Structures are given as structure tokens and as C-alpha cells.
PDB file of C-alpha atoms in Angstrom:
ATOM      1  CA  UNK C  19      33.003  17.317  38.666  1.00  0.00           C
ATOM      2  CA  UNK C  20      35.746  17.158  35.644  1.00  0.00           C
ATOM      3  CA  UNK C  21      35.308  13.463  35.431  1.00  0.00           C
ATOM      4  CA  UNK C  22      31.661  13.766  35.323  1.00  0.00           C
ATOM      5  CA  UNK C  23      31.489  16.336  32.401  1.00  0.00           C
ATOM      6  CA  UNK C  24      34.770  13.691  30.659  1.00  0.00           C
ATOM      7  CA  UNK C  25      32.183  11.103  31.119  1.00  0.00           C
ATOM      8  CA  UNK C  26      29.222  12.673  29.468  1.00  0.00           C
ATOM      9  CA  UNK C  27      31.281  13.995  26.625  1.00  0.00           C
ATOM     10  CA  UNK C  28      33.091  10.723  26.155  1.00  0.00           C
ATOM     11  CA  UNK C  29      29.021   9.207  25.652  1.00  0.00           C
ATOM     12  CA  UNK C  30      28.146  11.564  23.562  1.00  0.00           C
ATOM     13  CA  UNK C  31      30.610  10.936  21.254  1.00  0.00           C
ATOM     14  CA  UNK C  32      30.128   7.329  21.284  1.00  0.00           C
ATOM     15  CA  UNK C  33      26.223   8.304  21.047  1.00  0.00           C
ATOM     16  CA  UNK C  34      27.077  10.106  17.104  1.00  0.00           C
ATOM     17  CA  UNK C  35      26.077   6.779  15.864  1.00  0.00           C
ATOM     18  CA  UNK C  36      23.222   6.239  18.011  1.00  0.00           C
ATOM     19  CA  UNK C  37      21.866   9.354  16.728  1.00  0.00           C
ATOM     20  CA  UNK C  38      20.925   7.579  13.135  1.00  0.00           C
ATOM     21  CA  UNK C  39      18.366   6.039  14.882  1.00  0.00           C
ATOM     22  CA  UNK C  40      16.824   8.917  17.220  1.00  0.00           C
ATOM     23  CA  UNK C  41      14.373   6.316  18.774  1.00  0.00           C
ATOM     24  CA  UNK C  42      17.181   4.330  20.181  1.00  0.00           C
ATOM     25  CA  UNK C  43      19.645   7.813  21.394  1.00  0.00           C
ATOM     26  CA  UNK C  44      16.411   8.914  22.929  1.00  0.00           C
ATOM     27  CA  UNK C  45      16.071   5.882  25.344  1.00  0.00           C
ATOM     28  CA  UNK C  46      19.810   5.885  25.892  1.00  0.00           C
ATOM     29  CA  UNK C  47      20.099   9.831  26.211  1.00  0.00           C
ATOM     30  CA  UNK C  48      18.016  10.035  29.413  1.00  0.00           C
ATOM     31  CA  UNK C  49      21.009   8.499  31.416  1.00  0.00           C
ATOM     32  CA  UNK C  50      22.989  11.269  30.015  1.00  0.00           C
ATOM     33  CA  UNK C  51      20.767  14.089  30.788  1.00  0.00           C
ATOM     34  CA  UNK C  52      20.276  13.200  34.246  1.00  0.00           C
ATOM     35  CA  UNK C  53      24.447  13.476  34.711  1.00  0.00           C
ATOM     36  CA  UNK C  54      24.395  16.719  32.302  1.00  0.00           C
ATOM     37  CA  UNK C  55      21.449  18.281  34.802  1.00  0.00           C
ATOM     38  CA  UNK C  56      23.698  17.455  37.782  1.00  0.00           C
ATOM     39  CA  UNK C  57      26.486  19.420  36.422  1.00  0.00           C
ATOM     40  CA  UNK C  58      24.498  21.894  35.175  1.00  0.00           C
ATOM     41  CA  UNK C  59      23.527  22.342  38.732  1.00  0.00           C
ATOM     42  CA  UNK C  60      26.967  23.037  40.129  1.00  0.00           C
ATOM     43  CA  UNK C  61      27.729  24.728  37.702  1.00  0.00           C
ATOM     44  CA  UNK C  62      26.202  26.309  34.470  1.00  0.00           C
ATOM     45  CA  UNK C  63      28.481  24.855  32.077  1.00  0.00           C
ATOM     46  CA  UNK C  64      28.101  26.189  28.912  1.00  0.00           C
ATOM     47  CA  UNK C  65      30.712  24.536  27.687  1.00  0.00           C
ATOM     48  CA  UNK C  66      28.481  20.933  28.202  1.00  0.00           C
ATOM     49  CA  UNK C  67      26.232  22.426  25.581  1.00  0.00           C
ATOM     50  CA  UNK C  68      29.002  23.627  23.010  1.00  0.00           C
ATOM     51  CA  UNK C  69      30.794  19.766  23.433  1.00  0.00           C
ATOM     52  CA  UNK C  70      27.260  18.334  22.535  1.00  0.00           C
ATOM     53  CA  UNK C  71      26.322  20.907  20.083  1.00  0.00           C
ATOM     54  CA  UNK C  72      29.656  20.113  18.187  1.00  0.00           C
ATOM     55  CA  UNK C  73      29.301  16.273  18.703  1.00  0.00           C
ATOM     56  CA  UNK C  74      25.313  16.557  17.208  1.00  0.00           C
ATOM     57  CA  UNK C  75      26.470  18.987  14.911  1.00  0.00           C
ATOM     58  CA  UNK C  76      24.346  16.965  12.079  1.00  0.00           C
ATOM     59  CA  UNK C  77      20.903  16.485  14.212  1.00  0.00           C
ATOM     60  CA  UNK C  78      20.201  20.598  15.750  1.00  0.00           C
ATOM     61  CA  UNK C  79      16.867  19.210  16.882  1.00  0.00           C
ATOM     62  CA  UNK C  80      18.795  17.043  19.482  1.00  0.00           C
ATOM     63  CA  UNK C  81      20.671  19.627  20.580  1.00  0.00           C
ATOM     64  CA  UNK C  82      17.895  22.113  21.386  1.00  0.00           C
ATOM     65  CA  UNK C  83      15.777  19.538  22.984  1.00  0.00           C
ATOM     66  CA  UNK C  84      18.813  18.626  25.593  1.00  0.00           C
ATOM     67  CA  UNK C  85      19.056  22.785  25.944  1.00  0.00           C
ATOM     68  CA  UNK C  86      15.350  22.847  26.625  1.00  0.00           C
ATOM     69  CA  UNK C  87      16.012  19.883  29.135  1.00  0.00           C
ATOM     70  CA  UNK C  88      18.326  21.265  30.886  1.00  0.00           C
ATOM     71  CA  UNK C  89      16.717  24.549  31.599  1.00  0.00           C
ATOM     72  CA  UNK C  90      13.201  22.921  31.909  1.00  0.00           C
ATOM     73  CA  UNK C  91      14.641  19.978  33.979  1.00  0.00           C
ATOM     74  CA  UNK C  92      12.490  16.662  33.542  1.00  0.00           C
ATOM     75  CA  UNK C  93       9.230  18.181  32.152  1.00  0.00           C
ATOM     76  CA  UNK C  94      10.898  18.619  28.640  1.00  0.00           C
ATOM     77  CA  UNK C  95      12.452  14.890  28.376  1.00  0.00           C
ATOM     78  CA  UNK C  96       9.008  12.949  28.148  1.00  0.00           C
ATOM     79  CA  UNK C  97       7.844  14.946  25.119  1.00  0.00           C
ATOM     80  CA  UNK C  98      10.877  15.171  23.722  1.00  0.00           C
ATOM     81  CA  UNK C  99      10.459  11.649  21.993  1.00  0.00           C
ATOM     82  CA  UNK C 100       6.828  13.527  20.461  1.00  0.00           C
ATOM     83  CA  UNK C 101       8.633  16.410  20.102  1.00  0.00           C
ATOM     84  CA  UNK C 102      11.693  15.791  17.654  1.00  0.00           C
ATOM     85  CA  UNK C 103       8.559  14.122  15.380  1.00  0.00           C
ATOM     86  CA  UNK C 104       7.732  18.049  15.433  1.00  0.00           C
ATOM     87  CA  UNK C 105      11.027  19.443  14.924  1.00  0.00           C
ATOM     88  CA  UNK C 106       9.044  23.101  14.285  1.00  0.00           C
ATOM     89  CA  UNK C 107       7.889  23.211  17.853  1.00  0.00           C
ATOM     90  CA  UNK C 108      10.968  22.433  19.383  1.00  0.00           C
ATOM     91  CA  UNK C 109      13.014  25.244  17.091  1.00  0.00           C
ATOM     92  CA  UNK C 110      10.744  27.925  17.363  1.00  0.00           C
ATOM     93  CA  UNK C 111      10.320  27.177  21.504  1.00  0.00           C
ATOM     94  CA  UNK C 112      13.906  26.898  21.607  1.00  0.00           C
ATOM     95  CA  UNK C 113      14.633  30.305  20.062  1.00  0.00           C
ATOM     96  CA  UNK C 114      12.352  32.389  22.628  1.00  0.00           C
ATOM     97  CA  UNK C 115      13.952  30.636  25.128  1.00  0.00           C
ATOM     98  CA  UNK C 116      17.113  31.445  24.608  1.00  0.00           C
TER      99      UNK C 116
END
């Protein structure tokens, strides 16, 4: 389970300059969220969220949407390509959420 969470954290990082071009983190972010989900399963790991919320410190849109995903499972990841266009909706959904 360690390794698992090492792994994610370890792509995120790499992901920081991925995240100048959102189209291209957004196709490679799906892998991610499917491992962050499966942790997130065993165990609510708030922790996962803090590691990516430091590591896309610059884009707070990302990190809400992979929040959102998380809670919301799969629904959330196909619109969150439309979404991040719409940063509003995602902020405002995100805080009433929470």
C-alpha cells in the first residue's frame, strides 16, 4: 500500500511539468487517479490529497478536480477535461462538497 501511494507521489511530481500543458496531464493523469482511487479505497488517505495539493500548488483547479474524482469516483474524470475550461464550476462544486 506504501509503495503504491510512493508511486503516485513520485508521478506527480514528475507530472509538475506536465501540468503547463493541462491537455496533455489530463490524458496522463487518468492512470494516476485510478491508483489514487485504489488507495483511497483502503484507506482514506488524506495525506494523498495534501502530497498533490502541495505538488499542484500553482494549478488549484487540478487539485479540486482529482478531490472531486476521488469522492465522485469515475463520473467526475470525463468532464473534468470540459470542466477545468470552466474553472468556476469546478471551485464553487468543490467548496459544497467539501
Amino acid at each position: 500500500m506504501k509503495m503504491k501511494i510512493l508511486l503516485v507521489v513520485a508521478a506527480l511530481k514528475t507530472k509538475m511539468k506536465m501540468i503547463l500543458s493541462p491537455v496533455v496531464a489530463l490524458k496522463m493523469k487518468m492512470k494516476i487517479i485510478l491508483s489514487t482511487m485504489i488507495v483511497f479505497k483502503e484507506k482514506m488517505k488524506m495525506k494523498m490529497i495534501l502530497s498533490v495539493a502541495v505538488v499542484l500548488k500553482t494549478k488549484m483547479n487540478m487539485v479540486l478536480s482529482v478531490a472531486l474524482a476521488l469522492k465522485m469516483k469515475m463520473k467526475i474524470i470525463l468532464p473534468a477535461a470540459t470542466v477545468l475550461k470552466t474553472k468556476m464550476m469546478i471551485l464553487s462544486t468543490a467548496t459544497h462538497g467539501r
